[in-house]
Amino acid sequence: MRREIVVNAANREKRVAILEDHKLVELMHERPDERRIVGDIYLGVVEAIVPGLQAAFIDIGAAKAAFIHASDLEPDEADEDDDDGSESNGDTGGGGRGRGKPAGRGRGRRRDRSYPPIQEVISKGQTLIVQVTKEPIGTKGARVTTQVSLPGRFLVFIPGSSHVGISRKIEGREERARLRKMVREVVGTSEGGVIVRTVGEELTQKTFADELKSLRKAWEKAGRRAQGMKAPALVYQDARMTSGLIRDLFNDRIDLLTVDSTELHHEIKSYLGQVDPELLDRVTLYDGQAPIFDEFGIEAEIRRAFRRKVDLPSGGHIVIEQTEALVSIDVNTGRYTGKKDPSQTIFRTNTDAAVEIARQLRLRDVGGIIVIDFIDMDEESNRSKVLQQMKMLLGRDRARTKVFPISELGLLQLSRQRMSPSLHQRMMEPCPYCEGTGNILAPETVVRRVERALNRVGLAGKERGLTLLTHPVIALHLLENERDFLASQRKALKMPVEVRDNPLLGLDEFRLLAQPADTDVTSKYVTG
C-alpha cells in the first residue's frame, strides 16, 4: 500500500492530508484562531468535585472547565506491551493525531479497578499539574490527567513513572529485549519512565540518550514555569500540528511527503536531517501551477466528505447520519443488481461498503458509538467474512476501535475513540434556519401557522391593521397557490391585511407588524 502525506500551508490555515493508494483517508487542519490543546500541560485549579461521578472539574483557563476522573489521578500501571501513541487518535500537537499518550492506555481495564474516593484525594481550590488528553467537544470541556507524558520522536518520557515499555508494534522478541535492556541502561536510576515508540526500532543507545536528555530538560523547564506562575496557567505547549505530525507519523512506512511551502519544506528537512536523514529523499517541495490539493484530487474528496450519501464502486451506496447519541450508517444496493445470485450481490455490496465505511470513519473522524445496518445476509459464512474484513480494515485506524459481532437484527456495532471534534464539527456550523436538523417547514405549513396567528389577532381585537412579512418563497406560494388567503383574512378580521416579502427572513419565518406604525407584534400572537 502506498502512503503519502500532502501539506498545504496557506497564510490563515495549514492542512495535512494522508493518502493511501491515492485516496484521502485523513484530514487535519490548523487555524490561528483554533488552537488545539491536546498534549498541553497546565497548572490548574480544582473548581468543583462531583463524588457521584467520581470526577472533578479543573479550571485551566479555558472557556469550559476541564474534566478529570478518579482513574486519571492514579499513577498509570503500564503493561509490558505499550501503545506508543504513534497509531492512536490523540492530537498531534495543535491539531494532528498520533501523540504518545500512555495515559489513555488500557482505559477500560483501569476503570474496572477501585480507586480511593476522589474527595479524599483532591480538594476544592487545590492546584494540580494536568495534561490535556481530549479536546473540548460541543458542550463538554477538555479531558485532563495528572499522568503527564512528553512524546519525542523515538521515546515517550513519563515523569511520574519508573516503567520501561516497548511499542507493541515492535514484534521481534530479540529486538524488544535489546531495546528494553538498552533503555534501562539509558534511564539508569534517574526519575521518570520511558516507552520506546515504533520508529525507535533498531536505533542506537546514543540516539535514545540524546532524546531522553532533551525531554527531561523540557519537563524540568515546565516545572520551573509552574513554580513561578499563578493558576490557571499554561506551563508547557506541545508541538503544533505540522511539526507534531512529522515527529509522530513520518517514518519509513510513508512513501512520500509533499509540501507547498518553501519555509515549511526547509523546516521539515532540517528536522529530519537531525533525527532521521534516511527519510530526506522522501520529502519534496511542490512547485506546480495548480493548488496542491487540486493536483492530488484532495479538494473534491473533502467536499464529498460532508455529504450524507457516499457511492460505492459496485453501484450501491451508504448513507451516514450523525446524531447526539450515535452515528448510523445504512448500506443499500442502489443500482447494483448483480448477475444471477442475489446472495452474492448482497455480499459484494456489503464488502464494498465495509471498505468505504472504514475510510469514511477515519476521514470524518467520527467517534463514539457507530451502528452499521448491512444488507441482511442469510449465509453465516458471509456475515463472518464481512465482520472479519471490518476488523481488518479498522486495524489501519490510528483511533482505537472495538467491533462487536453482527446482531440478530443484522446490525454491526462498534465504538471508535473520540479525541477531538469530528471533521463535521470542526468545519461546519448548524444552519440558522433548520438548527442543524436538515429540514424546514414547508410553505403550506408556514401559511397555516400564519393563519393561526391571525386568528389570535382577531380574538384579541386590539389591532387596526396588519402587515405580514415573509420570505419571498412564502409570498409566491400565497400568490400562486392560495390566492384567496388574504381576502378571506381581511373579511374575518375586518381590518386591512397586507403582505410584504423580505429575503432576509428564513424560509419558515414570518413577522406581524401592526399598522400604521409597523410595530412588531409577532411575539404577542405566535407561540413556539
XYZ file of C-alpha atoms in Angstrom:
528
model
C 0.000 0.000 0.000
C 1.336 3.424 -0.991
C 1.059 6.030 1.769
C 1.602 9.751 1.220
C 1.341 12.936 3.261
C 0.371 16.157 1.480
C 0.732 19.503 3.261
C -0.982 22.700 2.131
C 0.317 25.753 4.041
C -1.681 28.953 3.476
C -1.499 32.195 5.456
C -4.571 31.516 7.588
C -4.700 27.723 7.520
C -2.454 24.699 7.332
C -3.983 21.459 6.078
C -2.467 17.994 6.167
C -3.893 15.104 4.146
C -2.951 11.453 4.480
C -3.454 9.345 1.354
C -3.481 5.563 0.995
C -3.259 4.297 -2.574
C -4.046 7.868 -3.724
C -7.279 8.025 -1.684
C -7.814 10.548 1.094
C -8.169 8.771 4.453
C -7.402 11.517 6.997
C -7.537 15.296 7.022
C -6.204 17.658 9.677
C -6.225 21.436 9.686
C -4.862 24.210 11.859
C -6.027 27.834 12.021
C -4.669 30.677 14.164
C -7.993 31.121 15.956
C -8.497 27.390 16.586
C -5.515 26.321 18.642
C -5.600 22.681 19.648
C -4.641 21.904 23.233
C -4.228 18.116 23.444
C -0.768 17.450 24.865
C -0.513 20.865 26.528
C 0.254 20.925 30.260
C -1.479 23.359 32.623
C -1.310 24.440 36.206
C -4.986 24.057 37.036
C -7.256 24.731 39.998
C -9.857 22.272 41.274
C -13.107 24.133 40.705
C -15.644 21.510 41.810
C -15.715 17.881 42.946
C -18.583 15.570 41.974
C -18.465 12.457 44.210
C -21.410 10.884 42.380
C -19.332 10.736 39.186
C -16.001 10.243 40.981
C -14.795 13.177 38.930
C -13.787 16.808 39.285
C -13.770 19.948 37.184
C -10.452 21.754 36.770
C -10.063 25.397 35.772
C -7.240 25.545 33.217
C -8.111 28.997 31.931
C -10.300 27.737 29.066
C -13.895 28.771 28.350
C -15.144 25.494 29.891
C -13.708 23.739 32.916
C -11.745 20.568 32.175
C -12.937 17.157 33.398
C -10.839 14.658 35.316
C -11.889 11.180 36.508
C -10.558 9.496 39.625
C -8.709 6.997 37.404
C -6.713 9.887 35.899
C -5.383 10.853 39.323
C -3.723 7.493 39.953
C -0.225 6.576 38.685
C -0.583 4.601 35.469
C 0.254 0.913 35.732
C 1.752 0.250 32.324
C 1.624 -3.067 30.531
C 4.578 -4.963 29.122
C 3.288 -4.216 25.612
C 2.660 -0.493 25.393
C 0.847 1.627 22.874
C 3.350 4.329 21.973
C 0.565 6.525 20.639
C 2.000 6.709 17.130
C -1.042 4.962 15.740
C -3.643 6.288 18.174
C -6.159 9.057 17.780
C -4.561 11.615 20.058
C -3.954 15.061 18.666
C -0.524 15.587 17.193
C 0.367 18.861 18.759
C -2.017 21.520 17.638
C -4.373 19.514 15.540
C -2.916 16.355 14.106
C -3.125 12.967 15.677
C -0.799 10.300 16.957
C 0.632 11.709 20.163
C 2.427 9.375 22.520
C -0.181 9.429 25.277
C 0.185 6.418 27.536
C -2.344 7.967 29.880
C -5.077 6.678 27.637
C -3.648 3.182 27.548
C -5.851 0.459 28.918
C -8.587 2.927 29.926
C -11.253 0.237 30.078
C -9.216 -2.084 32.275
C -8.206 0.728 34.591
C -11.811 1.781 35.059
C -12.530 -1.696 36.425
C -10.132 -1.082 39.307
C -11.278 0.556 42.513
C -9.883 3.939 43.458
C -9.945 5.964 46.661
C -12.928 8.353 46.728
C -11.933 11.390 44.713
C -12.978 13.733 47.530
C -10.256 12.118 49.675
C -7.568 12.570 47.020
C -8.089 16.192 45.995
C -9.903 19.183 47.434
C -11.599 22.273 46.028
C -9.150 25.104 45.393
C -6.158 22.747 45.154
C -3.678 23.351 42.308
C -2.725 20.435 40.051
C -0.424 19.968 37.077
C -2.586 18.336 34.423
C -2.210 17.402 30.769
C -4.986 17.573 28.192
C -5.817 14.184 26.683
C -9.020 15.098 24.863
C -10.128 18.279 23.116
C -13.279 20.141 24.226
C -16.172 18.799 22.159
C -19.546 20.513 21.921
C -20.701 21.500 25.396
C -18.023 19.401 27.127
C -14.731 20.777 28.340
C -11.341 19.162 27.790
C -10.406 15.846 29.415
C -7.241 16.013 31.534
C -4.977 13.715 33.517
C -2.255 14.102 36.128
C -0.346 11.264 34.390
C 1.848 13.565 32.326
C 3.858 12.283 29.349
C 6.117 14.063 26.854
C 6.451 12.496 23.401
C 9.642 12.666 21.363
C 10.267 11.074 18.004
C 11.661 7.830 19.387
C 10.620 7.905 23.058
C 7.736 8.917 25.271
C 9.022 10.264 28.590
C 6.714 9.713 31.610
C 7.918 11.845 34.543
C 5.757 10.179 37.197
C 6.659 6.578 36.352
C 9.575 4.158 36.546
C 8.310 1.884 33.803
C 10.221 0.979 30.626
C 7.934 -0.197 27.837
C 8.208 -1.100 24.179
C 5.656 -0.318 21.493
C 3.556 -3.374 20.802
C 4.109 -2.765 17.076
C 7.751 -3.804 17.514
C 7.180 -7.548 17.315
C 10.624 -9.202 17.233
C 11.338 -10.791 20.584
C 15.095 -10.272 20.368
C 14.719 -6.644 19.285
C 12.259 -5.960 22.120
C 14.670 -7.465 24.646
C 17.585 -5.461 23.188
C 15.650 -2.203 23.318
C 14.424 -2.780 26.863
C 17.928 -3.561 28.110
C 19.418 -0.571 26.294
C 16.783 1.888 27.500
C 17.062 0.677 31.104
C 20.765 1.494 30.907
C 19.992 4.929 29.490
C 17.360 5.674 32.137
C 19.561 4.365 34.939
C 18.422 5.431 38.386
C 17.042 8.759 37.205
C 13.409 9.597 37.793
C 10.930 9.004 35.007
C 9.742 6.148 32.826
C 10.040 5.623 29.096
C 8.153 3.984 26.248
C 10.058 3.187 23.064
C 7.975 4.244 20.072
C 7.611 2.196 16.898
C 10.145 4.304 14.975
C 12.678 3.583 17.725
C 13.308 0.081 16.376
C 16.991 -0.656 15.619
C 18.191 2.740 16.876
C 21.351 3.316 18.899
C 21.832 3.986 22.588
C 23.258 7.452 21.873
C 20.111 8.464 19.939
C 17.907 7.393 22.860
C 20.149 9.090 25.402
C 20.132 12.386 23.490
C 16.348 12.426 23.126
C 15.721 11.440 26.734
C 18.011 14.258 27.841
C 16.058 16.711 25.695
C 12.680 15.519 27.025
C 13.870 15.714 30.630
C 15.023 19.290 30.071
C 11.617 20.175 28.649
C 9.907 18.710 31.719
C 12.251 20.485 34.124
C 11.600 23.761 32.321
C 7.835 23.194 32.618
C 8.255 22.511 36.336
C 10.156 25.756 36.866
C 7.497 27.678 34.955
C 4.765 26.133 37.117
C 6.518 27.237 40.310
C 6.597 30.847 39.208
C 3.054 31.093 37.852
C -0.384 31.574 39.307
C -3.042 29.041 38.364
C -4.682 28.642 35.962
C -1.756 28.866 33.539
C -0.202 27.078 30.555
C 3.181 25.661 31.553
C 4.057 23.514 28.514
C 2.798 23.681 24.938
C 3.102 20.581 22.775
C 4.330 20.702 19.174
C 1.985 22.331 16.694
C 0.198 20.304 14.070
C 2.722 20.028 11.238
C 5.838 19.576 13.368
C 3.990 17.116 15.603
C 2.841 15.187 12.555
C 6.385 14.850 11.248
C 7.550 13.745 14.686
C 4.838 11.132 15.152
C 3.848 9.866 11.717
C 6.575 10.423 9.161
C 8.561 7.204 9.138
C 9.746 4.555 6.688
C 6.138 3.441 6.091
C 5.393 6.792 4.410
C 6.463 6.754 0.752
C 6.315 10.487 0.071
C 5.726 13.813 1.841
C 4.846 16.736 -0.433
C 4.593 20.297 0.859
C 3.800 23.525 -0.999
C 5.601 25.936 1.366
C 9.306 26.663 0.915
C 9.633 27.683 4.565
C 7.920 24.551 5.862
C 9.868 22.362 3.433
C 13.136 23.760 4.835
C 11.908 23.260 8.413
C 10.988 19.619 7.776
C 14.280 18.859 6.010
C 16.255 20.498 8.825
C 14.436 18.426 11.470
C 14.828 15.143 9.581
C 18.483 15.880 8.956
C 18.983 15.731 12.720
C 16.760 12.774 13.638
C 16.354 10.577 10.534
C 18.469 11.555 7.472
C 17.408 8.436 5.574
C 13.945 9.981 5.063
C 15.219 13.196 3.464
C 14.802 11.957 -0.102
C 11.091 11.288 0.566
C 10.345 14.984 1.169
C 9.534 17.051 -1.931
C 8.608 20.698 -2.494
C 5.553 21.098 -4.734
C 6.114 23.649 -7.495
C 3.099 23.018 -9.734
C 0.807 25.748 -11.047
C -2.454 24.292 -9.693
C -3.175 24.363 -5.925
C -1.600 21.288 -4.350
C -4.879 19.822 -3.060
C -6.429 20.215 -6.531
C -3.453 18.475 -8.113
C -3.835 15.465 -5.820
C -7.645 15.380 -6.101
C -7.989 16.089 -2.384
C -10.226 19.153 -2.596
C -13.018 17.201 -4.314
C -12.707 14.422 -1.711
C -13.096 16.963 1.093
C -16.315 18.333 -0.416
C -17.721 14.820 -0.694
C -16.875 14.148 2.960
C -19.746 16.417 4.034
C -22.406 14.522 2.090
C -24.796 12.047 3.693
C -24.685 9.694 0.712
C -21.463 8.024 -0.429
C -21.440 5.990 -3.643
C -19.741 2.598 -3.807
C -17.706 1.252 -6.758
C -20.236 -1.561 -7.275
C -23.126 0.880 -7.787
C -24.503 0.645 -4.255
C -24.227 3.407 -1.658
C -24.075 4.113 2.062
C -25.920 6.832 3.987
C -24.199 8.332 7.053
C -26.285 10.063 9.733
C -24.652 11.694 12.770
C -26.756 12.214 15.903
C -26.037 13.173 19.502
C -26.171 9.565 20.673
C -24.514 7.680 17.835
C -23.632 7.549 14.153
C -25.835 5.331 11.988
C -24.718 4.010 8.608
C -27.153 2.358 6.200
C -25.970 0.163 3.327
C -28.016 -0.086 0.112
C -27.543 -1.968 -3.170
C -28.748 1.085 -5.119
C -28.498 0.467 -8.854
C -26.261 -2.574 -8.400
C -28.326 -5.686 -9.140
C -25.570 -8.221 -9.751
C -25.980 -11.021 -12.245
C -27.818 -14.117 -11.019
C -27.208 -14.922 -7.356
C -28.873 -12.362 -5.002
C -26.732 -13.508 -2.068
C -23.551 -12.674 -3.987
C -24.983 -9.279 -4.958
C -25.637 -8.512 -1.293
C -22.251 -9.870 -0.192
C -20.414 -7.804 -2.824
C -22.265 -4.639 -1.766
C -21.546 -5.278 1.914
C -17.820 -5.879 1.330
C -17.567 -2.729 -0.785
C -19.415 -0.860 1.965
C -17.041 -2.135 4.659
C -14.054 -0.693 2.786
C -15.720 2.689 2.323
C -17.114 2.841 5.869
C -13.662 2.240 7.374
C -12.265 5.061 5.202
C -15.110 7.471 5.987
C -14.796 6.928 9.738
C -11.149 7.969 9.551
C -11.752 10.829 7.123
C -14.717 12.284 9.013
C -13.061 11.435 12.341
C -16.326 10.398 13.943
C -16.177 8.822 17.377
C -18.390 7.164 19.954
C -20.956 4.508 19.102
C -21.378 3.590 15.428
C -24.154 1.312 14.186
C -23.937 -0.141 10.664
C -27.017 -1.621 9.025
C -25.527 -4.005 6.477
C -27.881 -5.640 3.998
C -29.221 -8.884 5.510
C -27.051 -11.902 4.680
C -28.569 -15.365 5.017
C -25.268 -17.246 4.969
C -23.355 -17.259 8.229
C -20.059 -17.554 6.340
C -20.724 -14.272 4.513
C -21.585 -12.488 7.765
C -18.353 -13.772 9.285
C -16.314 -12.603 6.274
C -17.781 -9.100 6.426
C -17.143 -8.914 10.180
C -13.522 -10.038 9.799
C -12.984 -7.623 6.908
C -14.331 -4.765 9.016
C -11.954 -5.623 11.853
C -9.013 -5.862 9.466
C -9.774 -2.515 7.824
C -10.214 -0.761 11.172
C -6.817 -2.113 12.188
C -5.328 0.636 9.998
C -7.148 3.285 12.017
C -4.989 5.249 14.464
C -8.033 5.653 16.696
C -8.759 2.720 18.961
C -11.830 0.792 17.857
C -13.804 -2.121 19.243
C -16.032 -4.171 16.942
C -18.916 -6.301 18.235
C -20.480 -9.299 16.453
C -23.318 -8.707 13.990
C -26.575 -8.761 15.971
C -29.721 -10.782 15.301
C -31.152 -7.701 13.608
C -28.233 -7.637 11.179
C -26.592 -4.597 12.824
C -22.859 -4.295 13.360
C -21.952 -2.151 16.343
C -18.551 -0.652 17.033
C -17.027 2.066 19.168
C -14.333 4.450 17.993
C -12.121 6.563 20.212
C -13.145 10.212 20.212
C -10.253 12.548 20.991
C -11.255 15.703 19.114
C -14.278 17.158 17.301
C -15.199 15.402 14.079
C -14.497 16.917 10.661
C -18.166 17.921 10.507
C -17.983 19.666 13.899
C -14.694 21.394 13.095
C -15.607 22.778 9.695
C -19.362 23.328 9.780
C -21.915 25.062 11.988
C -25.666 24.453 12.418
C -27.950 26.051 9.854
C -29.638 29.099 11.469
C -32.906 28.181 9.737
C -33.208 24.466 10.497
C -30.897 24.446 13.571
C -28.944 21.562 12.134
C -31.875 19.216 11.526
C -31.624 19.467 7.737
C -35.355 20.199 7.494
C -37.502 23.337 7.478
C -41.268 23.822 7.435
C -42.950 23.510 4.033
C -44.568 26.726 2.631
C -48.101 25.421 3.239
C -47.208 24.618 6.855
C -45.842 28.141 7.323
C -49.076 29.641 5.930
C -51.109 27.566 8.365
C -49.008 28.974 11.229
C -49.715 32.457 9.890
C -53.428 31.637 9.787
C -53.463 30.531 13.423
C -51.583 33.680 14.449
C -54.121 35.837 12.624
C -56.930 34.008 14.437
C -55.335 35.078 17.739
C -55.155 38.656 16.446
C -58.891 38.544 15.760
C -59.669 37.151 19.209
C -57.579 39.855 20.903
C -59.310 42.619 18.921
C -56.558 45.155 19.643
C -55.096 45.812 16.174
C -56.376 48.149 13.445
C -54.427 46.596 10.568
C -51.550 44.158 9.907
C -48.620 43.767 7.555
C -47.334 40.231 7.100
C -43.578 39.957 6.381
C -42.499 36.637 4.842
C -39.695 35.148 2.804
C -40.281 35.620 -0.982
C -40.941 31.868 -1.340
C -43.918 32.119 1.043
C -45.219 35.264 -0.668
C -45.016 33.442 -4.010
C -46.855 30.458 -2.538
C -49.713 32.745 -1.449
C -49.816 34.352 -4.888
C -49.830 31.114 -6.846
C -51.429 28.522 -4.577
C -53.653 30.363 -2.062
C -54.858 33.450 -3.905
C -57.948 33.899 -1.701
C -55.991 33.726 1.595
C -55.589 37.480 2.116
C -59.145 38.281 1.090
C -60.585 35.729 3.497
C -58.383 37.006 6.349
C -59.398 40.636 5.741
C -63.034 39.600 5.826
C -62.648 37.519 9.002
C -60.592 40.113 10.874
C -62.455 43.137 9.494
C -59.159 45.015 9.059
C -56.523 45.594 6.351
C -54.001 42.738 5.946
C -51.066 43.256 3.585
C -48.102 41.067 2.589
C -44.507 42.184 2.015
C -41.621 39.883 1.168
C -38.272 40.123 2.962
C -35.415 37.927 1.682
C -33.538 38.389 4.955
C -36.117 36.239 6.772
C -35.717 32.484 6.980
C -37.783 30.325 4.671
C -40.066 29.338 7.533
C -40.057 32.689 9.401
C -42.620 35.475 9.332
C -43.326 38.720 11.186
C -46.569 40.506 12.079
C -46.385 44.321 12.027
C -49.215 46.392 13.496
C -50.327 49.290 11.303
C -49.932 52.206 10.978
C -46.523 52.370 12.787
C -45.345 48.901 11.698
C -44.781 47.852 15.308
C -43.585 44.260 15.548
C -46.276 42.319 17.453
C -45.188 38.831 16.404
C -44.382 37.679 19.937
C -47.943 38.514 21.054
C -49.634 36.188 18.608
C -47.099 33.497 17.612
C -46.380 30.651 20.025
C -43.430 28.297 19.898
